[in-house]
Amino acid sequence: MSEPAPFPLPLPDETLAAMLRLTLVSGVGPRTRKALLEHFGSAEAVLNAAPSELRCVPGVGVKLTSAIVAARDEIDVETELELCRQHGITVLTDLHEQYPRLLREIADPPGALYVLGDVQPCDALAIA
């Protein structure tokens, strides 16, 4: 499956919330996240998938399936996003245009970046 086309800033709230929720699931690292997104097409679809569907993804067993299902109710991304807004922090996922291009090219890019300030084109090598 090809990489999804980046959204302009900002992402729709429900898309950003689902992407962040998936990123925050304990046990879902960058490679598993990528496999889930390739299999289901979106973070929303991953989070709404039945446990039997989740286990069809390589690397997703019973324990991780339980964590993903529990994330629907246990991970409060709305509060996380509100705290970020209050402090002027932007949450970027790889669906954002401003997500660093070089990070997109590595095998296991982070699912979310917390950015204080603006990302400028001249910052391409300054992300830490």
CSV table of N, CA and C in Angstrom, one decimal:
chain,number,residue,atom,x,y,z
A,1,MET,N,0.8,-1.2,0.0
A,1,MET,CA,0.0,0.0,0.0
A,1,MET,C,0.9,1.2,0.0
A,2,SER,N,0.5,2.2,-0.8
A,2,SER,CA,1.3,3.4,-0.8
A,2,SER,C,1.1,4.3,0.4
A,3,GLU,N,2.0,5.2,0.6
A,3,GLU,CA,1.9,6.1,1.7
A,3,GLU,C,0.7,7.1,1.6
A,4,PRO,N,-0.1,7.3,2.7
A,4,PRO,CA,-1.2,8.2,2.5
A,4,PRO,C,-0.8,9.6,2.2
A,5,ALA,N,-1.6,10.3,1.4
A,5,ALA,CA,-1.3,11.7,1.1
A,5,ALA,C,-1.4,12.6,2.4
A,6,PRO,N,-0.4,13.4,2.6
A,6,PRO,CA,-0.4,14.2,3.8
A,6,PRO,C,-1.6,15.2,3.8
A,7,PHE,N,-2.2,15.5,4.9
A,7,PHE,CA,-3.2,16.5,5.1
A,7,PHE,C,-2.5,17.8,5.3
A,8,PRO,N,-3.2,18.9,4.8
A,8,PRO,CA,-2.7,20.2,5.2
A,8,PRO,C,-3.0,20.4,6.7
A,9,LEU,N,-2.2,21.3,7.4
A,9,LEU,CA,-2.5,21.5,8.8
A,9,LEU,C,-3.8,22.3,8.9
A,10,PRO,N,-4.6,22.1,9.9
A,10,PRO,CA,-4.6,21.0,10.8
A,10,PRO,C,-5.3,19.8,10.3
A,11,LEU,N,-5.1,18.7,10.9
A,11,LEU,CA,-5.8,17.4,10.6
A,11,LEU,C,-7.2,17.6,11.2
A,12,PRO,N,-8.2,16.9,10.6
A,12,PRO,CA,-9.5,16.9,11.3
A,12,PRO,C,-9.3,16.3,12.7
A,13,ASP,N,-10.0,16.9,13.7
A,13,ASP,CA,-9.8,16.5,15.1
A,13,ASP,C,-9.9,15.0,15.4
A,14,GLU,N,-10.9,14.3,14.7
A,14,GLU,CA,-11.0,12.9,15.0
A,14,GLU,C,-9.9,12.1,14.4
A,15,THR,N,-9.3,12.6,13.3
A,15,THR,CA,-8.2,11.9,12.7
A,15,THR,C,-6.9,12.1,13.5
A,16,LEU,N,-6.7,13.3,14.0
A,16,LEU,CA,-5.6,13.5,14.9
A,16,LEU,C,-5.7,12.7,16.2
A,17,ALA,N,-6.9,12.7,16.8
A,17,ALA,CA,-7.1,12.0,18.0
A,17,ALA,C,-6.9,10.5,17.8
A,18,ALA,N,-7.3,9.9,16.7
A,18,ALA,CA,-7.1,8.5,16.5
A,18,ALA,C,-5.7,8.2,16.2
A,19,MET,N,-5.0,9.0,15.5
A,19,MET,CA,-3.5,8.8,15.2
A,19,MET,C,-2.7,8.9,16.5
A,20,LEU,N,-3.0,9.9,17.4
A,20,LEU,CA,-2.3,10.0,18.6
A,20,LEU,C,-2.7,8.8,19.5
A,21,ARG,N,-3.9,8.4,19.6
A,21,ARG,CA,-4.3,7.3,20.5
A,21,ARG,C,-3.6,6.1,20.1
A,22,LEU,N,-3.5,5.8,18.8
A,22,LEU,CA,-2.8,4.6,18.3
A,22,LEU,C,-1.3,4.7,18.7
A,23,THR,N,-0.7,5.8,18.5
A,23,THR,CA,0.7,6.0,18.9
A,23,THR,C,0.9,5.8,20.3
A,24,LEU,N,0.0,6.1,21.2
A,24,LEU,CA,0.1,6.0,22.6
A,24,LEU,C,-0.2,4.6,23.2
A,25,VAL,N,-0.6,3.7,22.4
A,25,VAL,CA,-0.9,2.4,22.8
A,25,VAL,C,0.4,1.7,23.2
A,26,SER,N,0.5,1.2,24.4
A,26,SER,CA,1.7,0.5,24.9
A,26,SER,C,1.9,-0.8,24.1
A,27,GLY,N,3.0,-0.9,23.5
A,27,GLY,CA,3.3,-2.1,22.7
A,27,GLY,C,3.2,-1.8,21.2
A,28,VAL,N,2.6,-0.7,20.8
A,28,VAL,CA,2.5,-0.4,19.4
A,28,VAL,C,3.7,0.5,19.0
A,29,GLY,N,4.7,0.0,18.5
A,29,GLY,CA,5.9,0.7,18.1
A,29,GLY,C,5.7,1.2,16.7
A,30,PRO,N,6.7,1.9,16.1
A,30,PRO,CA,6.6,2.4,14.8
A,30,PRO,C,6.3,1.3,13.7
A,31,ARG,N,6.9,0.2,13.8
A,31,ARG,CA,6.7,-0.8,12.8
A,31,ARG,C,5.4,-1.5,12.9
A,32,THR,N,4.9,-1.8,14.1
A,32,THR,CA,3.6,-2.4,14.2
A,32,THR,C,2.5,-1.3,13.8
A,33,ARG,N,2.7,-0.1,14.2
A,33,ARG,CA,1.8,1.0,13.8
A,33,ARG,C,1.7,1.0,12.3
A,34,LYS,N,2.8,1.0,11.6
A,34,LYS,CA,2.8,1.0,10.1
A,34,LYS,C,2.1,-0.2,9.6
A,35,ALA,N,2.3,-1.4,10.1
A,35,ALA,CA,1.6,-2.6,9.6
A,35,ALA,C,0.1,-2.5,9.8
A,36,LEU,N,-0.3,-1.9,11.0
A,36,LEU,CA,-1.7,-1.8,11.3
A,36,LEU,C,-2.4,-0.8,10.3
A,37,LEU,N,-1.7,0.4,10.1
A,37,LEU,CA,-2.2,1.4,9.2
A,37,LEU,C,-2.3,0.9,7.7
A,38,GLU,N,-1.3,0.1,7.3
A,38,GLU,CA,-1.3,-0.5,6.0
A,38,GLU,C,-2.5,-1.5,5.8
A,39,HIS,N,-2.7,-2.2,6.9
A,39,HIS,CA,-3.7,-3.3,6.8
A,39,HIS,C,-5.1,-2.7,6.8
A,40,PHE,N,-5.3,-1.7,7.7
A,40,PHE,CA,-6.7,-1.1,7.9
A,40,PHE,C,-6.9,0.2,7.2
A,41,GLY,N,-5.9,0.9,6.8
A,41,GLY,CA,-6.1,2.1,6.0
A,41,GLY,C,-6.1,3.4,6.8
A,42,SER,N,-6.5,3.3,8.1
A,42,SER,CA,-6.5,4.5,8.9
A,42,SER,C,-6.5,4.1,10.4
A,43,ALA,N,-6.1,5.1,11.2
A,43,ALA,CA,-6.1,4.8,12.7
A,43,ALA,C,-7.5,4.6,13.2
A,44,GLU,N,-8.4,5.3,12.7
A,44,GLU,CA,-9.8,5.1,13.1
A,44,GLU,C,-10.3,3.7,12.8
A,45,ALA,N,-9.9,3.2,11.7
A,45,ALA,CA,-10.3,1.8,11.3
A,45,ALA,C,-9.6,0.8,12.2
A,46,VAL,N,-8.3,1.1,12.6
A,46,VAL,CA,-7.6,0.2,13.5
A,46,VAL,C,-8.3,0.1,14.9
A,47,LEU,N,-8.6,1.3,15.4
A,47,LEU,CA,-9.2,1.4,16.7
A,47,LEU,C,-10.7,0.8,16.7
A,48,ASN,N,-11.3,0.8,15.6
A,48,ASN,CA,-12.7,0.2,15.5
A,48,ASN,C,-12.7,-1.2,15.1
A,49,ALA,N,-11.6,-1.8,14.8
A,49,ALA,CA,-11.5,-3.2,14.3
A,49,ALA,C,-11.8,-4.2,15.4
A,50,ALA,N,-12.4,-5.3,15.0
A,50,ALA,CA,-12.7,-6.4,15.9
A,50,ALA,C,-11.4,-7.0,16.3
A,51,PRO,N,-11.3,-7.6,17.5
A,51,PRO,CA,-10.1,-8.3,18.0
A,51,PRO,C,-9.6,-9.3,17.0
A,52,SER,N,-10.6,-10.1,16.4
A,52,SER,CA,-10.2,-11.1,15.4
A,52,SER,C,-9.5,-10.5,14.2
A,53,GLU,N,-9.9,-9.3,13.8
A,53,GLU,CA,-9.3,-8.6,12.7
A,53,GLU,C,-7.9,-8.1,13.0
A,54,LEU,N,-7.8,-7.6,14.2
A,54,LEU,CA,-6.5,-7.1,14.7
A,54,LEU,C,-5.4,-8.2,14.7
A,55,ARG,N,-5.8,-9.4,15.1
A,55,ARG,CA,-4.9,-10.5,15.2
A,55,ARG,C,-4.4,-11.0,13.9
A,56,CYS,N,-5.1,-10.6,12.8
A,56,CYS,CA,-4.6,-11.0,11.4
A,56,CYS,C,-3.4,-10.2,11.0
A,57,VAL,N,-3.0,-9.2,11.7
A,57,VAL,CA,-1.9,-8.3,11.4
A,57,VAL,C,-0.6,-9.0,12.0
A,58,PRO,N,0.4,-9.2,11.1
A,58,PRO,CA,1.6,-9.8,11.7
A,58,PRO,C,2.2,-9.0,12.8
A,59,GLY,N,2.5,-9.7,13.9
A,59,GLY,CA,3.1,-9.0,15.1
A,59,GLY,C,2.1,-8.6,16.1
A,60,VAL,N,0.8,-8.8,15.8
A,60,VAL,CA,-0.3,-8.4,16.7
A,60,VAL,C,-0.9,-9.7,17.3
A,61,GLY,N,-0.5,-9.9,18.6
A,61,GLY,CA,-1.1,-11.1,19.3
A,61,GLY,C,-2.2,-10.7,20.2
A,62,VAL,N,-2.5,-11.6,21.1
A,62,VAL,CA,-3.6,-11.4,22.1
A,62,VAL,C,-3.4,-10.2,23.0
A,63,LYS,N,-2.2,-10.1,23.5
A,63,LYS,CA,-1.9,-9.0,24.5
A,63,LYS,C,-2.0,-7.7,23.8
A,64,LEU,N,-1.4,-7.5,22.6
A,64,LEU,CA,-1.5,-6.2,21.9
A,64,LEU,C,-2.9,-5.9,21.5
A,65,THR,N,-3.6,-7.0,21.0
A,65,THR,CA,-5.0,-6.8,20.6
A,65,THR,C,-5.8,-6.2,21.8
A,66,SER,N,-5.6,-6.8,23.0
A,66,SER,CA,-6.3,-6.3,24.2
A,66,SER,C,-5.9,-4.8,24.5
A,67,ALA,N,-4.6,-4.5,24.3
A,67,ALA,CA,-4.2,-3.1,24.5
A,67,ALA,C,-4.8,-2.1,23.6
A,68,ILE,N,-5.0,-2.5,22.3
A,68,ILE,CA,-5.6,-1.7,21.3
A,68,ILE,C,-7.1,-1.5,21.6
A,69,VAL,N,-7.7,-2.6,21.9
A,69,VAL,CA,-9.2,-2.5,22.2
A,69,VAL,C,-9.4,-1.6,23.5
A,70,ALA,N,-8.5,-1.8,24.5
A,70,ALA,CA,-8.7,-1.0,25.7
A,70,ALA,C,-8.4,0.5,25.5
A,71,ALA,N,-7.5,0.8,24.5
A,71,ALA,CA,-7.2,2.2,24.2
A,71,ALA,C,-8.4,3.0,23.8
A,72,ARG,N,-9.4,2.4,23.2
A,72,ARG,CA,-10.6,3.2,22.8
A,72,ARG,C,-11.1,3.9,24.0
A,73,ASP,N,-11.1,3.3,25.2
A,73,ASP,CA,-11.7,3.9,26.4
A,73,ASP,C,-10.7,4.5,27.4
A,74,GLU,N,-9.4,3.9,27.4
A,74,GLU,CA,-8.5,4.2,28.4
A,74,GLU,C,-7.5,5.3,28.1
A,75,ILE,N,-7.3,5.6,26.9
A,75,ILE,CA,-6.3,6.7,26.5
A,75,ILE,C,-7.1,7.9,26.2
A,76,ASP,N,-6.9,8.9,27.1
A,76,ASP,CA,-7.6,10.2,27.0
A,76,ASP,C,-6.8,11.2,26.1
A,77,VAL,N,-6.9,11.1,24.8
A,77,VAL,CA,-6.2,12.0,23.9
A,77,VAL,C,-6.8,13.4,23.9
A,78,GLU,N,-8.1,13.5,24.2
A,78,GLU,CA,-8.7,14.8,24.2
A,78,GLU,C,-8.0,15.7,25.2
A,79,THR,N,-7.8,15.2,26.4
A,79,THR,CA,-7.1,15.9,27.5
A,79,THR,C,-5.6,16.2,27.0
A,80,GLU,N,-5.0,15.3,26.5
A,80,GLU,CA,-3.6,15.5,26.0
A,80,GLU,C,-3.5,16.6,24.9
A,81,LEU,N,-4.5,16.5,24.0
A,81,LEU,CA,-4.5,17.6,22.9
A,81,LEU,C,-4.8,18.9,23.5
A,82,GLU,N,-5.7,19.0,24.4
A,82,GLU,CA,-6.1,20.3,25.1
A,82,GLU,C,-4.9,20.9,25.8
A,83,LEU,N,-4.2,20.0,26.6
A,83,LEU,CA,-3.0,20.5,27.2
A,83,LEU,C,-2.0,21.1,26.2
A,84,CYS,N,-1.8,20.4,25.1
A,84,CYS,CA,-0.9,20.8,24.1
A,84,CYS,C,-1.4,22.2,23.5
A,85,ARG,N,-2.7,22.3,23.3
A,85,ARG,CA,-3.2,23.6,22.8
A,85,ARG,C,-2.9,24.7,23.8
A,86,GLN,N,-3.2,24.5,25.0
A,86,GLN,CA,-3.0,25.5,26.1
A,86,GLN,C,-1.5,25.9,26.2
A,87,HIS,N,-0.6,25.1,25.8
A,87,HIS,CA,0.8,25.4,25.9
A,87,HIS,C,1.5,25.7,24.6
A,88,GLY,N,0.6,25.9,23.5
A,88,GLY,CA,1.2,26.3,22.2
A,88,GLY,C,1.9,25.1,21.5
A,89,ILE,N,1.7,23.9,21.9
A,89,ILE,CA,2.4,22.8,21.3
A,89,ILE,C,1.5,22.2,20.2
A,90,THR,N,2.1,21.9,19.1
A,90,THR,CA,1.4,21.3,17.9
A,90,THR,C,1.8,19.8,17.9
A,91,VAL,N,0.9,19.0,17.7
A,91,VAL,CA,1.1,17.5,17.6
A,91,VAL,C,1.1,17.2,16.1
A,92,LEU,N,2.2,16.8,15.6
A,92,LEU,CA,2.3,16.4,14.2
A,92,LEU,C,2.4,14.9,14.0
A,93,THR,N,1.6,14.4,13.1
A,93,THR,CA,1.7,12.9,12.7
A,93,THR,C,2.2,12.9,11.3
A,94,ASP,N,2.5,11.7,10.9
A,94,ASP,CA,3.1,11.6,9.5
A,94,ASP,C,2.1,11.9,8.4
A,95,LEU,N,0.9,12.2,8.8
A,95,LEU,CA,-0.1,12.7,7.8
A,95,LEU,C,-0.1,14.2,7.6
A,96,HIS,N,0.6,14.9,8.4
A,96,HIS,CA,0.8,16.3,8.3
A,96,HIS,C,1.8,16.7,7.2
A,97,GLU,N,1.6,17.8,6.5
A,97,GLU,CA,2.5,18.2,5.5
A,97,GLU,C,3.8,18.6,6.2
A,98,GLN,N,3.8,19.1,7.4
A,98,GLN,CA,5.0,19.6,8.1
A,98,GLN,C,5.8,18.5,8.8
A,99,TYR,N,5.3,17.3,8.8
A,99,TYR,CA,6.1,16.2,9.3
A,99,TYR,C,7.4,16.1,8.5
A,100,PRO,N,8.5,16.1,9.2
A,100,PRO,CA,9.8,16.1,8.5
A,100,PRO,C,10.0,15.0,7.4
A,101,ARG,N,10.3,15.4,6.2
A,101,ARG,CA,10.4,14.4,5.1
A,101,ARG,C,11.4,13.4,5.4
A,102,LEU,N,12.6,13.7,6.0
A,102,LEU,CA,13.6,12.7,6.3
A,102,LEU,C,13.1,11.7,7.3
A,103,LEU,N,12.3,12.1,8.2
A,103,LEU,CA,11.7,11.1,9.2
A,103,LEU,C,10.8,10.1,8.5
A,104,ARG,N,10.1,10.6,7.4
A,104,ARG,CA,9.2,9.7,6.7
A,104,ARG,C,10.0,8.6,6.0
A,105,GLU,N,11.3,8.8,5.7
A,105,GLU,CA,12.1,7.9,5.0
A,105,GLU,C,12.8,6.8,5.8
A,106,ILE,N,12.8,6.9,7.1
A,106,ILE,CA,13.4,5.9,7.9
A,106,ILE,C,12.5,4.7,8.1
A,107,ALA,N,13.0,3.6,8.5
A,107,ALA,CA,12.2,2.4,8.7
A,107,ALA,C,11.2,2.5,9.8
A,108,ASP,N,11.5,3.2,10.9
A,108,ASP,CA,10.6,3.3,12.0
A,108,ASP,C,10.4,4.7,12.6
A,109,PRO,N,9.7,5.6,11.8
A,109,PRO,CA,9.6,7.0,12.2
A,109,PRO,C,8.6,7.0,13.4
A,110,PRO,N,8.8,8.1,14.2
A,110,PRO,CA,7.9,8.2,15.3
A,110,PRO,C,6.5,8.5,14.8
A,111,GLY,N,5.5,8.0,15.5
A,111,GLY,CA,4.1,8.3,15.2
A,111,GLY,C,3.6,9.7,15.4
A,112,ALA,N,4.2,10.4,16.3
A,112,ALA,CA,3.8,11.7,16.6
A,112,ALA,C,5.0,12.5,17.1
A,113,LEU,N,5.0,13.8,16.7
A,113,LEU,CA,6.0,14.7,17.2
A,113,LEU,C,5.3,15.9,17.9
A,114,TYR,N,5.8,16.3,19.0
A,114,TYR,CA,5.3,17.4,19.8
A,114,TYR,C,6.2,18.6,19.5
A,115,VAL,N,5.6,19.6,18.9
A,115,VAL,CA,6.4,20.8,18.4
A,115,VAL,C,6.0,22.0,19.1
A,116,LEU,N,7.0,22.7,19.7
A,116,LEU,CA,6.8,24.0,20.3
A,116,LEU,C,7.3,25.0,19.4
A,117,GLY,N,6.5,25.8,18.8
A,117,GLY,CA,6.9,26.8,17.8
A,117,GLY,C,6.5,26.3,16.4
A,118,ASP,N,7.2,26.7,15.4
A,118,ASP,CA,6.9,26.4,14.0
A,118,ASP,C,8.0,25.6,13.4
A,119,VAL,N,7.6,24.6,12.5
A,119,VAL,CA,8.6,23.9,11.8
A,119,VAL,C,8.8,24.6,10.4
A,120,GLN,N,10.0,25.0,10.2
A,120,GLN,CA,10.3,25.8,8.9
A,120,GLN,C,11.1,24.8,8.0
A,121,PRO,N,11.0,25.1,6.7
A,121,PRO,CA,11.8,24.2,5.8
A,121,PRO,C,13.3,24.2,6.1
A,122,CYS,N,13.8,25.3,6.7
A,122,CYS,CA,15.2,25.3,7.0
A,122,CYS,C,15.5,24.4,8.2
A,123,ASP,N,14.5,23.9,8.9
A,123,ASP,CA,14.7,23.1,10.1
A,123,ASP,C,14.8,21.6,9.7
A,124,ALA,N,14.9,21.3,8.5
A,124,ALA,CA,14.8,19.9,8.0
A,124,ALA,C,15.8,19.0,8.8
A,125,LEU,N,17.0,19.5,9.1
A,125,LEU,CA,18.0,18.7,9.8
A,125,LEU,C,18.0,19.0,11.3
A,126,ALA,N,17.1,19.8,11.8
A,126,ALA,CA,17.2,20.3,13.2
A,126,ALA,C,16.2,19.6,14.1
A,127,ILE,N,15.4,18.7,13.6
A,127,ILE,CA,14.4,18.0,14.5
A,127,ILE,C,15.2,17.0,15.4
A,128,ALA,N,14.9,17.1,16.7
A,128,ALA,CA,15.6,16.2,17.6
A,128,ALA,C,14.6,15.6,18.5
